[in-house]
């Protein structure tokens, strides 16, 4: 962050940019990911679907341990293969003095960055071995975790399920490696195998990488091709300056959460809307929209406003169901209103301008927020039992225009710096993220919200989240290569055109696929799984990729509110006191927002100009 900010300042004020910043950041990203991964692995932070494995761990820990041992051994295998590829690559860079840059201008040795990848991969390998050993030890536990009853009393159903799983894995591998399969069939088998492993609870990046490795091995007729592709994905998939934007925006969001910016936004919104029917619900939406304009994370929004808005709404007579539904439902604005982490990832995967995507999402984001507010008002009028009997929030302090301006000034400054800087051509997205993060730290320090302990927690949380997301992108890069090698996008495009599907019909199919996947896996994973298959079809149908990115983001975000995954719902549940509200109640409270999101998705699909006209000005 500091290096990029200094480079921006030197370029802007002295016309003397620092040579090599772009190359240094690009080289650093992969090493950063793999150095941080061991900690994420040890803390079990890798993304996974838990609707199967979590109940199994509660009912029969020994059976679940068998599943987890297989999962962690896949990680051991993959990280060992990365080491096998990376070590010769490192020794070559060391012996030949490989560098990035230009002689006489600047020269950056490459070997330290390759060494960082090796060190991180080796420690990650040890962590996977440790996790597998822990699970192996669980096989000898004689008492159930939850009740203390002997495991034998739990029955043998869980162990039978584990035996079936092991048999199925062995049968699949035998079938794949002994059969004579066409590449397209290999791709299809691996796709369904990957989805099944994700459902069973294998960490999503391991499922993507494991099945892709097998697919490339078989489709290309040799392991050496799979090994080289895996190594290239690990070393270069995120080896670009543009990927530096992800940890920087994540850090900015974490800092602003600590700085209580969300609380200021809610207080201003509540002061403005407190006398309206459903006013505090609308204030939650309004504050979420403001917070989203600087943070770009639905999870952060859900966490912040669960603490701020829910107690205020319940104390003023709103039902718990409606209160938590407003927070969970409006939190999705964090991934649509720019700067949005999902839009950044879409832009990197689809090779589209992140700045243009940000501009394209502004109007749909405003429409979605306005739809939520109108929906809340209508629910307050026509569904009083659902909303409750709220009292006007007269006890909440009135606020003059001057005080509102003071509270919103930091937010306005950040929006101007980040969005204005990108749209005005002053900053690249990565530079805007660095400048925004620096401003966020300045705001937090000025409010006395940062001490050494909080600073360390900011660095740790940024590292965890960034490493998990970037490692998922590495896995998706390998998956994309496997999908391309086996010809799935081409065959799917041929099927779409052969079936006579137009763009509207394709979008309907696409929405259903995304909606169903949203029930079991997170938003980022959905994008990284479906886009490599769907984007080539969009090209055949002459669809606009900027508009498609906005449609995809809204559709994917619905999954944050739908069971059983519903990440925003789980965040709200986790932040609130343990017995305050049930998961089912939060899902029920969120349902009206799912309906409204569906309507807005259809609207943006039907009228692409809603997302495109602003970018043409």
Coordinates of C-alpha atoms in Angstrom, one line a residue:
X1 CA 0.0 0.0 0.0
X2 CA 2.7 2.5 1.1
X3 CA 4.8 1.8 -2.0
X4 CA 1.9 2.3 -4.4
X5 CA 0.8 5.5 -2.6
X6 CA 4.3 7.0 -2.8
X7 CA 4.5 6.1 -6.4
X8 CA 1.2 7.8 -7.1
X9 CA 2.3 10.9 -5.2
X10 CA 5.7 11.0 -7.0
X11 CA 4.0 10.7 -10.3
X12 CA 1.2 13.2 -9.6
X13 CA 3.2 16.0 -7.9
X14 CA 6.8 15.5 -9.2
X15 CA 6.2 13.7 -12.5
X16 CA 8.7 11.1 -11.2
X17 CA 7.1 7.7 -10.8
X18 CA 9.0 5.0 -9.1
X19 CA 10.4 2.5 -11.6
X20 CA 9.4 -1.1 -11.1
X21 CA 6.4 -0.7 -8.8
X22 CA 4.1 -2.6 -11.1
X23 CA 6.5 -5.5 -11.6
X24 CA 7.3 -5.6 -7.8
X25 CA 3.6 -5.8 -6.9
X26 CA 2.9 -8.4 -9.6
X27 CA 5.8 -10.6 -8.4
X28 CA 4.7 -10.2 -4.7
X29 CA 1.1 -11.4 -5.0
X30 CA 1.7 -15.2 -5.5
X31 CA 4.3 -15.2 -2.7
X32 CA 2.0 -13.3 -0.4
X33 CA -0.8 -15.8 -1.1
X34 CA 1.3 -18.9 -0.3
X35 CA 3.0 -17.4 2.7
X36 CA -0.4 -16.6 4.3
X37 CA -2.1 -19.8 3.3
X38 CA -0.5 -22.0 6.0
X39 CA -2.2 -19.9 8.7
X40 CA -5.5 -20.0 6.8
X41 CA -5.2 -23.8 6.4
X42 CA -4.4 -24.2 10.1
X43 CA -7.4 -22.2 11.1
X44 CA -9.6 -24.0 8.6
X45 CA -10.5 -20.8 6.8
X46 CA -10.5 -22.4 3.3
X47 CA -14.0 -21.9 1.8
X48 CA -16.1 -25.0 1.9
X49 CA -19.8 -25.9 1.8
X50 CA -20.9 -27.4 5.2
X51 CA -24.5 -28.6 4.7
X52 CA -23.3 -32.2 4.7
X53 CA -20.0 -32.4 6.6
X54 CA -21.0 -30.2 9.5
X55 CA -24.1 -32.3 10.6
X56 CA -22.0 -35.4 10.1
X57 CA -19.3 -34.0 12.4
X58 CA -22.0 -33.5 15.0
X59 CA -23.7 -36.9 14.6
X60 CA -20.7 -39.1 14.0
X61 CA -17.3 -37.5 14.4
X62 CA -15.4 -40.6 13.4
X63 CA -17.3 -40.9 10.1
X64 CA -16.7 -37.2 9.4
X65 CA -13.0 -37.7 10.2
X66 CA -12.7 -40.2 7.3
X67 CA -14.1 -37.6 4.9
X68 CA -11.8 -35.0 6.2
X69 CA -8.7 -37.2 6.0
X70 CA -9.4 -37.7 2.3
X71 CA -9.9 -33.9 1.9
X72 CA -6.7 -33.0 3.6
X73 CA -4.7 -35.7 1.8
X74 CA -5.8 -34.2 -1.5
X75 CA -4.2 -30.9 -0.2
X76 CA -1.1 -32.8 0.7
X77 CA -0.9 -34.3 -2.8
X78 CA -1.5 -31.0 -4.6
X79 CA 1.0 -29.0 -2.5
X80 CA 3.6 -31.7 -2.9
X81 CA 3.1 -31.5 -6.7
X82 CA 3.4 -27.7 -6.6
X83 CA 6.7 -28.2 -4.7
X84 CA 7.9 -30.7 -7.3
X85 CA 7.3 -28.1 -10.0
X86 CA 8.4 -25.0 -8.1
X87 CA 11.8 -26.2 -6.9
X88 CA 13.4 -26.5 -10.4
X89 CA 11.8 -23.2 -11.3
X90 CA 13.4 -21.6 -8.3
X91 CA 16.9 -23.1 -8.8
X92 CA 16.8 -22.0 -12.5
X93 CA 16.0 -18.4 -11.4
X94 CA 18.8 -18.5 -8.8
X95 CA 21.4 -19.9 -11.1
X96 CA 20.7 -17.7 -14.1
X97 CA 20.1 -14.5 -12.1
X98 CA 16.7 -14.2 -13.6
X99 CA 15.2 -10.7 -13.2
X100 CA 12.2 -8.5 -14.1
X101 CA 12.8 -5.1 -15.6
X102 CA 15.3 -3.7 -17.9
X103 CA 19.1 -3.4 -17.6
X104 CA 20.1 0.2 -16.9
X105 CA 16.7 1.1 -15.7
X106 CA 15.8 -1.3 -12.9
X107 CA 16.3 -5.0 -12.2
X108 CA 14.3 -6.9 -9.7
X109 CA 15.7 -10.4 -8.9
X110 CA 13.0 -13.0 -9.3
X111 CA 14.3 -15.8 -7.1
X112 CA 13.2 -14.3 -3.7
X113 CA 9.6 -14.3 -4.9
X114 CA 9.8 -17.9 -6.1
X115 CA 11.5 -18.9 -2.8
X116 CA 8.5 -17.3 -0.9
X117 CA 6.1 -19.5 -2.9
X118 CA 8.2 -22.6 -2.0
X119 CA 8.4 -21.8 1.7
X120 CA 4.6 -21.1 1.9
X121 CA 3.8 -24.2 -0.1
X122 CA 6.0 -26.4 2.1
X123 CA 4.5 -25.0 5.4
X124 CA 1.1 -25.4 3.9
X125 CA 1.9 -29.0 3.1
X126 CA 2.9 -29.6 6.7
X127 CA -0.4 -28.0 7.9
X128 CA -2.4 -30.4 5.7
X129 CA -0.4 -33.3 7.1
X130 CA -1.1 -32.0 10.6
X131 CA -4.9 -31.7 9.9
X132 CA -5.0 -35.2 8.4
X133 CA -3.2 -36.6 11.5
X134 CA -5.6 -34.8 13.8
X135 CA -8.5 -36.3 12.0
X136 CA -6.9 -39.7 12.1
X137 CA -6.6 -39.4 15.8
X138 CA -10.3 -38.6 16.0
X139 CA -11.0 -42.1 14.6
X140 CA -9.9 -43.5 18.0
X141 CA -12.1 -41.2 20.0
X142 CA -14.6 -43.4 21.9
X143 CA -17.1 -40.7 23.0
X144 CA -19.3 -38.6 20.8
X145 CA -18.6 -34.9 20.8
X146 CA -22.0 -33.6 21.5
X147 CA -23.7 -36.0 24.0
X148 CA -20.9 -38.1 25.4
X149 CA -22.7 -41.2 24.4
X150 CA -20.6 -44.1 23.1
X151 CA -20.1 -43.8 19.4
X152 CA -21.5 -47.3 18.9
X153 CA -24.8 -46.1 20.2
X154 CA -24.9 -43.6 17.4
X155 CA -25.3 -46.5 14.9
X156 CA -23.2 -47.4 12.0
X157 CA -25.0 -45.2 9.4
X158 CA -22.2 -42.6 9.4
X159 CA -19.4 -45.2 9.0
X160 CA -21.3 -46.9 6.3
X161 CA -21.6 -43.5 4.5
X162 CA -17.9 -43.1 4.8
X163 CA -17.3 -46.6 3.4
X164 CA -19.5 -45.8 0.4
X165 CA -17.6 -42.5 -0.1
X166 CA -14.2 -44.3 -0.1
X167 CA -15.5 -46.9 -2.4
X168 CA -16.9 -44.3 -4.8
X169 CA -13.6 -42.4 -4.8
X170 CA -11.7 -45.6 -5.7
X171 CA -14.2 -46.6 -8.3
X172 CA -14.1 -43.1 -9.9
X173 CA -10.3 -43.1 -10.1
X174 CA -10.2 -46.6 -11.6
X175 CA -12.9 -45.7 -14.1
X176 CA -11.1 -42.5 -15.1
X177 CA -7.6 -43.9 -15.5
X178 CA -8.5 -47.3 -17.1
X179 CA -11.2 -46.1 -19.5
X180 CA -10.7 -44.7 -23.0
X181 CA -12.5 -41.4 -22.7
X182 CA -13.0 -38.5 -25.1
X183 CA -11.7 -35.2 -23.7
X184 CA -15.2 -33.7 -23.5
X185 CA -16.4 -36.7 -21.5
X186 CA -13.4 -36.3 -19.2
X187 CA -14.3 -32.6 -18.7
X188 CA -18.0 -33.5 -17.9
X189 CA -17.0 -36.3 -15.4
X190 CA -14.6 -34.0 -13.6
X191 CA -17.1 -31.2 -13.5
X192 CA -19.7 -33.3 -11.8
X193 CA -17.1 -34.9 -9.6
X194 CA -16.0 -31.5 -8.5
X195 CA -19.5 -30.4 -7.7
X196 CA -20.1 -33.6 -5.7
X197 CA -16.9 -33.1 -3.7
X198 CA -17.9 -29.5 -3.0
X199 CA -21.3 -30.7 -1.7
X200 CA -19.6 -33.2 0.6
X201 CA -17.5 -30.6 2.2
X202 CA -14.1 -30.7 0.5
X203 CA -12.6 -27.2 0.5
X204 CA -13.6 -25.6 -2.8
X205 CA -10.1 -24.7 -4.0
X206 CA -8.9 -28.3 -3.4
X207 CA -11.9 -29.7 -5.2
X208 CA -11.3 -27.4 -8.2
X209 CA -7.6 -28.2 -8.3
X210 CA -7.9 -31.9 -7.6
X211 CA -10.4 -32.7 -10.3
X212 CA -8.8 -30.3 -12.8
X213 CA -5.4 -32.1 -12.2
X214 CA -7.0 -35.4 -13.0
X215 CA -8.9 -34.0 -16.0
X216 CA -5.7 -32.5 -17.6
X217 CA -3.7 -35.7 -16.8
X218 CA -6.2 -37.9 -18.6
X219 CA -7.3 -35.5 -21.4
X220 CA -3.7 -34.7 -22.3
X221 CA -2.4 -38.2 -21.9
X222 CA 0.3 -37.8 -19.2
X223 CA 0.9 -36.4 -15.7
X224 CA 3.6 -34.1 -16.9
X225 CA 1.1 -31.9 -18.6
X226 CA -1.1 -31.7 -15.5
X227 CA 2.0 -31.0 -13.3
X228 CA 3.2 -28.1 -15.6
X229 CA -0.3 -26.6 -15.7
X230 CA -0.6 -26.8 -11.9
X231 CA 2.7 -25.2 -11.5
X232 CA 2.0 -22.4 -13.9
X233 CA -1.4 -21.7 -12.2
X234 CA 0.3 -21.6 -8.7
X235 CA 3.1 -19.3 -9.9
X236 CA 1.4 -17.0 -12.4
X237 CA -2.4 -17.1 -12.0
X238 CA -2.4 -14.1 -9.7
X239 CA 1.0 -12.8 -10.8
X240 CA -0.3 -9.5 -12.1
X241 CA -0.4 -6.0 -10.8
X242 CA -4.2 -5.9 -11.1
X243 CA -4.6 -8.7 -8.5
X244 CA -3.1 -6.3 -5.9
X245 CA -6.4 -4.6 -5.8
X246 CA -8.0 -7.5 -3.9
X247 CA -6.0 -7.4 -0.6
X248 CA -6.1 -3.6 -0.7
X249 CA -9.8 -3.3 -0.9
X250 CA -10.3 -6.0 1.7
X251 CA -7.9 -4.0 4.1
X252 CA -9.8 -0.8 3.4
X253 CA -13.1 -2.5 4.4
X254 CA -11.6 -4.0 7.6
X255 CA -10.2 -0.6 8.6
X256 CA -13.4 1.2 8.0
X257 CA -15.3 -1.4 10.0
X258 CA -13.0 -0.7 13.0
X259 CA -13.5 3.1 12.4
X260 CA -17.2 3.0 13.1
X261 CA -18.0 4.5 9.7
X262 CA -21.1 2.3 9.4
X263 CA -22.4 3.6 12.7
X264 CA -22.2 7.2 11.5
X265 CA -24.0 6.3 8.3
X266 CA -26.8 4.6 10.2
X267 CA -27.2 7.6 12.6
X268 CA -27.5 10.0 9.7
X269 CA -30.0 7.7 7.9
X270 CA -32.1 7.2 11.0
X271 CA -32.2 10.9 11.7
X272 CA -33.5 11.5 8.1
X273 CA -36.0 8.7 7.9
X274 CA -37.1 8.0 11.5
X275 CA -40.6 9.5 11.1
X276 CA -41.6 7.3 8.1
X277 CA -43.4 4.0 8.3
X278 CA -40.6 1.4 8.3
X279 CA -38.2 4.3 8.7
X280 CA -35.5 2.4 10.6
X281 CA -35.7 -0.4 8.0
X282 CA -35.1 2.1 5.3
X283 CA -32.4 3.7 7.3
X284 CA -30.6 0.3 7.4
X285 CA -30.8 0.1 3.6
X286 CA -29.6 3.7 3.2
X287 CA -26.7 3.1 5.6
X288 CA -25.8 -0.1 3.9
X289 CA -25.8 1.6 0.6
X290 CA -23.5 4.3 1.9
X291 CA -21.2 1.8 3.7
X292 CA -21.2 -0.4 0.5
X293 CA -19.9 2.6 -1.5
X294 CA -16.6 2.5 0.4
X295 CA -16.2 -1.1 1.6
X296 CA -17.5 -3.4 -1.2
X297 CA -18.2 -6.4 1.0
X298 CA -21.6 -7.9 1.9
X299 CA -20.1 -9.9 4.8
X300 CA -18.6 -6.7 6.3
X301 CA -22.0 -4.9 5.9
X302 CA -23.9 -7.8 7.5
X303 CA -21.5 -7.9 10.5
X304 CA -21.5 -4.1 11.1
X305 CA -25.2 -3.5 10.9
X306 CA -26.2 -6.6 12.9
X307 CA -24.5 -4.8 15.8
X308 CA -25.9 -1.4 15.0
X309 CA -29.3 -1.6 13.4
X310 CA -30.9 -4.8 14.8
X311 CA -30.9 -3.6 18.5
X312 CA -32.2 -0.2 17.5
X313 CA -35.0 -1.6 15.4
X314 CA -36.1 -4.2 17.9
X315 CA -36.1 -1.6 20.7
X316 CA -38.5 0.5 18.6
X317 CA -41.1 -2.2 18.1
X318 CA -40.0 -4.0 14.9
X319 CA -40.1 -7.8 15.0
X320 CA -36.9 -9.6 15.3
X321 CA -37.7 -11.4 12.0
X322 CA -38.1 -8.2 10.1
X323 CA -35.1 -6.5 11.8
X324 CA -32.6 -9.3 10.9
X325 CA -34.2 -9.6 7.5
X326 CA -33.5 -6.0 6.8
X327 CA -29.9 -6.3 7.8
X328 CA -29.2 -9.5 5.9
X329 CA -31.2 -8.4 2.9
X330 CA -29.7 -5.0 2.5
X331 CA -26.2 -6.3 3.1
X332 CA -26.1 -7.6 -0.5
X333 CA -25.7 -4.0 -1.6
X334 CA -22.1 -4.3 -0.5
X335 CA -21.2 -6.5 -3.5
X336 CA -23.1 -4.5 -6.1
X337 CA -22.5 -0.8 -5.3
X338 CA -18.9 0.0 -6.2
X339 CA -16.2 -0.6 -5.2
X340 CA -17.3 -4.3 -5.2
X341 CA -15.1 -7.2 -4.6
X342 CA -17.3 -9.4 -6.8
X343 CA -17.1 -6.9 -9.7
X344 CA -13.3 -6.8 -9.3
X345 CA -13.1 -10.6 -9.5
X346 CA -15.5 -10.7 -12.5
X347 CA -13.4 -8.1 -14.3
X348 CA -10.2 -10.1 -13.7
X349 CA -11.7 -13.3 -14.8
X350 CA -13.6 -11.9 -17.8
X351 CA -10.8 -9.5 -18.7
X352 CA -13.0 -6.5 -18.5
X353 CA -12.3 -3.0 -17.2
X354 CA -12.9 -2.8 -13.5
X355 CA -13.6 0.9 -13.7
X356 CA -16.3 0.4 -16.4
X357 CA -17.8 -2.4 -14.3
X358 CA -17.9 0.0 -11.3
X359 CA -19.7 2.7 -13.3
X360 CA -22.1 0.1 -14.8
X361 CA -23.1 -1.1 -11.3
X362 CA -24.0 2.4 -9.9
X363 CA -27.5 2.7 -11.4
X364 CA -28.6 -0.9 -10.7
X365 CA -27.2 -0.5 -7.2
X366 CA -29.4 2.6 -6.6
X367 CA -32.4 0.8 -8.2
X368 CA -31.9 -2.2 -5.9
X369 CA -31.6 0.1 -2.8
X370 CA -34.7 2.1 -3.8
X371 CA -36.6 -1.2 -4.4
X372 CA -35.7 -2.3 -0.9
X373 CA -36.9 1.0 0.6
X374 CA -40.2 0.8 -1.4
X375 CA -40.6 -2.8 -0.4
X376 CA -40.1 -2.0 3.3
X377 CA -42.6 0.8 3.2
X378 CA -45.2 -1.5 1.5
X379 CA -44.5 -4.3 4.0
X380 CA -45.0 -1.8 6.9
X381 CA -48.4 -0.8 5.4
X382 CA -49.7 -4.1 4.2
X383 CA -47.9 -6.7 6.3
X384 CA -47.9 -5.2 9.9
X385 CA -47.7 -8.6 11.6
X386 CA -44.5 -9.3 9.7
X387 CA -42.9 -5.9 10.4
X388 CA -44.3 -5.4 13.9
X389 CA -45.8 -2.3 15.5
X390 CA -42.9 0.2 15.3
X391 CA -43.0 3.4 17.2
X392 CA -41.6 6.6 15.6
X393 CA -38.0 6.8 16.6
X394 CA -38.5 10.2 18.2
X395 CA -36.0 9.3 20.9
X396 CA -33.2 9.1 18.4
X397 CA -31.3 12.3 18.3
X398 CA -32.2 14.9 15.7
X399 CA -29.3 15.9 13.5
X400 CA -28.7 19.2 11.7
X401 CA -27.3 19.5 8.2
X402 CA -23.9 20.5 9.6
X403 CA -23.6 17.4 11.8
X404 CA -24.7 15.1 9.0
X405 CA -22.1 16.7 6.7
X406 CA -19.4 16.1 9.3
X407 CA -20.4 12.4 9.8
X408 CA -20.6 11.8 6.0
X409 CA -17.5 13.8 5.0
X410 CA -15.1 10.8 5.4
X411 CA -17.4 8.6 3.3
X412 CA -17.7 11.3 0.6
X413 CA -13.9 11.7 0.6
X414 CA -13.3 8.0 0.1
X415 CA -16.0 7.8 -2.7
X416 CA -14.4 10.7 -4.4
X417 CA -10.9 9.3 -4.1
X418 CA -11.8 5.7 -5.2
X419 CA -14.6 6.0 -7.7
X420 CA -13.8 9.5 -8.9
X421 CA -10.1 8.6 -9.2
X422 CA -10.8 5.6 -11.3
X423 CA -13.5 7.2 -13.5
X424 CA -11.5 10.3 -13.9
X425 CA -8.5 8.4 -15.1
X426 CA -6.3 9.6 -12.2
X427 CA -5.8 6.1 -10.6
X428 CA -5.8 2.5 -11.8
X429 CA -8.1 0.3 -9.6
X430 CA -5.1 -0.9 -7.7
X431 CA -3.8 2.6 -7.1
X432 CA -7.3 3.7 -6.0
X433 CA -7.5 0.9 -3.6
X434 CA -4.1 1.8 -2.1
X435 CA -5.1 5.5 -1.8
X436 CA -8.5 4.5 -0.3
X437 CA -6.8 2.3 2.3
X438 CA -4.4 5.1 3.3
X439 CA -7.4 7.4 3.7
X440 CA -9.2 4.8 5.7
X441 CA -6.3 4.4 8.1
X442 CA -6.1 8.2 8.4
X443 CA -9.8 8.3 9.4
X444 CA -9.4 5.5 11.9
X445 CA -6.3 7.1 13.5
X446 CA -8.0 10.5 13.7
X447 CA -10.9 8.9 15.6
X448 CA -8.6 7.0 18.0
X449 CA -9.8 3.6 16.7
X450 CA -6.4 2.1 16.0
X451 CA -3.9 0.7 18.5
X452 CA -1.3 -1.9 18.1
X453 CA -3.7 -4.8 18.9
X454 CA -6.3 -3.6 16.5
X455 CA -3.6 -3.0 13.8
X456 CA -2.4 -6.6 14.1
X457 CA -6.0 -7.8 13.9
X458 CA -6.5 -5.8 10.7
X459 CA -3.4 -7.3 9.1
X460 CA -4.3 -10.8 10.2
X461 CA -7.9 -10.6 8.9
X462 CA -6.8 -9.0 5.7
X463 CA -4.2 -11.7 5.2
X464 CA -6.7 -14.5 5.9
X465 CA -9.5 -13.2 3.6
X466 CA -7.1 -12.2 0.8
X467 CA -5.2 -15.5 0.8
X468 CA -8.4 -17.5 0.8
X469 CA -9.8 -15.6 -2.2
X470 CA -6.6 -15.4 -4.2
X471 CA -5.9 -19.1 -3.6
X472 CA -9.4 -19.8 -4.9
X473 CA -8.6 -17.7 -8.0
X474 CA -5.4 -19.8 -8.4
X475 CA -7.5 -23.0 -8.2
X476 CA -10.0 -21.5 -10.7
X477 CA -7.2 -20.7 -13.1
X478 CA -6.3 -24.4 -13.2
X479 CA -10.0 -25.3 -13.5
X480 CA -10.4 -22.8 -16.4
X481 CA -7.4 -24.4 -18.2
X482 CA -8.9 -27.9 -17.7
X483 CA -12.3 -26.8 -19.0
X484 CA -10.7 -25.2 -22.1
X485 CA -8.6 -28.3 -22.8
X486 CA -11.5 -30.7 -22.6
X487 CA -13.7 -28.5 -24.8
X488 CA -16.7 -27.9 -22.5
X489 CA -17.3 -24.3 -23.4
X490 CA -17.2 -25.0 -27.2
X491 CA -19.6 -28.0 -26.8
X492 CA -21.9 -26.0 -24.6
X493 CA -21.9 -23.1 -27.1
X494 CA -22.7 -25.5 -29.9
X495 CA -25.6 -26.9 -27.8
X496 CA -27.0 -23.5 -27.1
X497 CA -26.9 -22.5 -30.7
X498 CA -28.2 -25.9 -31.9
X499 CA -31.1 -25.7 -29.4
X500 CA -32.0 -22.3 -30.9
X501 CA -31.6 -20.5 -27.6
X502 CA -31.4 -16.7 -27.8
X503 CA -29.7 -14.4 -25.3
X504 CA -32.9 -14.2 -23.2
X505 CA -33.3 -18.0 -23.0
X506 CA -29.6 -18.4 -22.2
X507 CA -29.9 -15.8 -19.4
X508 CA -32.9 -17.7 -17.9
X509 CA -30.9 -21.0 -17.9
X510 CA -27.9 -19.1 -16.4
X511 CA -29.9 -17.5 -13.7
X512 CA -31.3 -20.9 -12.6
X513 CA -27.8 -22.5 -12.5
X514 CA -26.4 -19.6 -10.5
X515 CA -29.4 -19.6 -8.1
X516 CA -29.1 -23.4 -7.4
X517 CA -25.3 -23.1 -6.9
X518 CA -25.9 -20.2 -4.5
X519 CA -27.7 -22.6 -2.2
X520 CA -24.6 -24.6 -1.5
X521 CA -21.5 -22.5 -2.2
X522 CA -20.3 -18.9 -1.8
X523 CA -20.5 -16.1 -4.4
X524 CA -16.9 -15.9 -5.4
X525 CA -16.7 -19.7 -6.0
X526 CA -19.9 -19.6 -8.1
X527 CA -18.3 -16.9 -10.4
X528 CA -15.1 -18.8 -10.7
X529 CA -16.9 -22.1 -11.5
X530 CA -19.5 -20.9 -14.0
X531 CA -17.8 -18.0 -15.9
X532 CA -15.2 -20.1 -17.8
X533 CA -18.1 -22.1 -19.3
X534 CA -20.6 -19.3 -19.8
X535 CA -18.5 -16.4 -21.1
X536 CA -17.7 -18.2 -24.4
X537 CA -21.4 -18.7 -24.9
X538 CA -22.0 -15.0 -24.3
X539 CA -19.6 -14.2 -27.0
X540 CA -21.5 -16.4 -29.5
X541 CA -24.7 -14.7 -28.5
X542 CA -23.1 -11.2 -28.8
X543 CA -23.9 -10.3 -25.2
X544 CA -22.2 -7.3 -23.5
X545 CA -19.8 -8.5 -20.9
X546 CA -20.0 -5.4 -18.8
X547 CA -23.8 -5.7 -18.5
X548 CA -23.4 -9.5 -18.0
X549 CA -21.1 -8.8 -15.1
X550 CA -23.7 -6.6 -13.3
X551 CA -26.4 -9.3 -14.0
X552 CA -24.1 -12.0 -12.7
X553 CA -23.3 -10.0 -9.5
X554 CA -26.9 -9.5 -8.6
X555 CA -27.9 -13.1 -9.4
X556 CA -25.0 -14.5 -7.4
X557 CA -25.8 -12.3 -4.4
X558 CA -29.2 -13.9 -4.1
X559 CA -27.3 -16.9 -2.8
X560 CA -26.2 -14.9 0.2
X561 CA -29.8 -15.0 1.5
X562 CA -31.0 -18.5 0.4
X563 CA -30.6 -21.7 2.5
X564 CA -28.7 -23.8 3.3
X565 CA -25.5 -21.7 2.6
X566 CA -26.8 -18.1 2.9
X567 CA -23.5 -16.6 4.0
X568 CA -25.0 -13.2 5.1
X569 CA -27.6 -15.0 7.2
X570 CA -24.9 -17.0 9.0
X571 CA -22.9 -13.8 9.6
X572 CA -25.9 -12.1 11.1
X573 CA -26.6 -15.1 13.3
X574 CA -23.0 -15.3 14.4
X575 CA -22.8 -11.6 15.4
X576 CA -26.0 -11.5 17.4
X577 CA -26.3 -13.1 20.9
X578 CA -26.6 -16.9 20.8
X579 CA -30.3 -17.2 21.6
X580 CA -31.5 -13.9 20.1
X581 CA -32.9 -15.4 16.9
X582 CA -32.9 -18.6 15.0
X583 CA -31.4 -19.2 11.5
X584 CA -34.9 -20.1 10.2
X585 CA -36.2 -16.7 11.4
X586 CA -33.4 -14.9 9.6
X587 CA -34.0 -16.8 6.4
X588 CA -37.7 -16.0 6.7
X589 CA -37.0 -12.3 7.3
X590 CA -34.7 -12.2 4.3
X591 CA -37.2 -13.9 1.9
X592 CA -38.9 -10.6 0.7
X593 CA -35.5 -9.2 -0.2
X594 CA -34.8 -12.4 -2.3
X595 CA -38.0 -11.6 -4.2
X596 CA -37.0 -8.0 -4.7
X597 CA -33.6 -9.0 -5.9
X598 CA -35.1 -11.4 -8.4
X599 CA -37.3 -8.6 -9.8
X600 CA -34.3 -6.2 -10.1
X601 CA -32.3 -9.0 -11.8
X602 CA -35.1 -9.5 -14.4
X603 CA -35.3 -5.7 -14.9
X604 CA -31.6 -5.3 -15.6
X605 CA -31.7 -8.4 -17.9
X606 CA -34.6 -6.9 -19.8
X607 CA -33.1 -3.4 -20.0
X608 CA -29.3 -3.6 -20.4
X609 CA -29.1 0.2 -20.8
X610 CA -29.8 0.6 -17.1
X611 CA -26.2 -0.6 -16.5
X612 CA -24.6 0.8 -19.7
X613 CA -25.8 4.3 -20.3
X614 CA -23.8 6.0 -17.5
X615 CA -20.5 4.6 -18.8
X616 CA -21.2 6.2 -22.2
X617 CA -21.4 9.8 -20.8

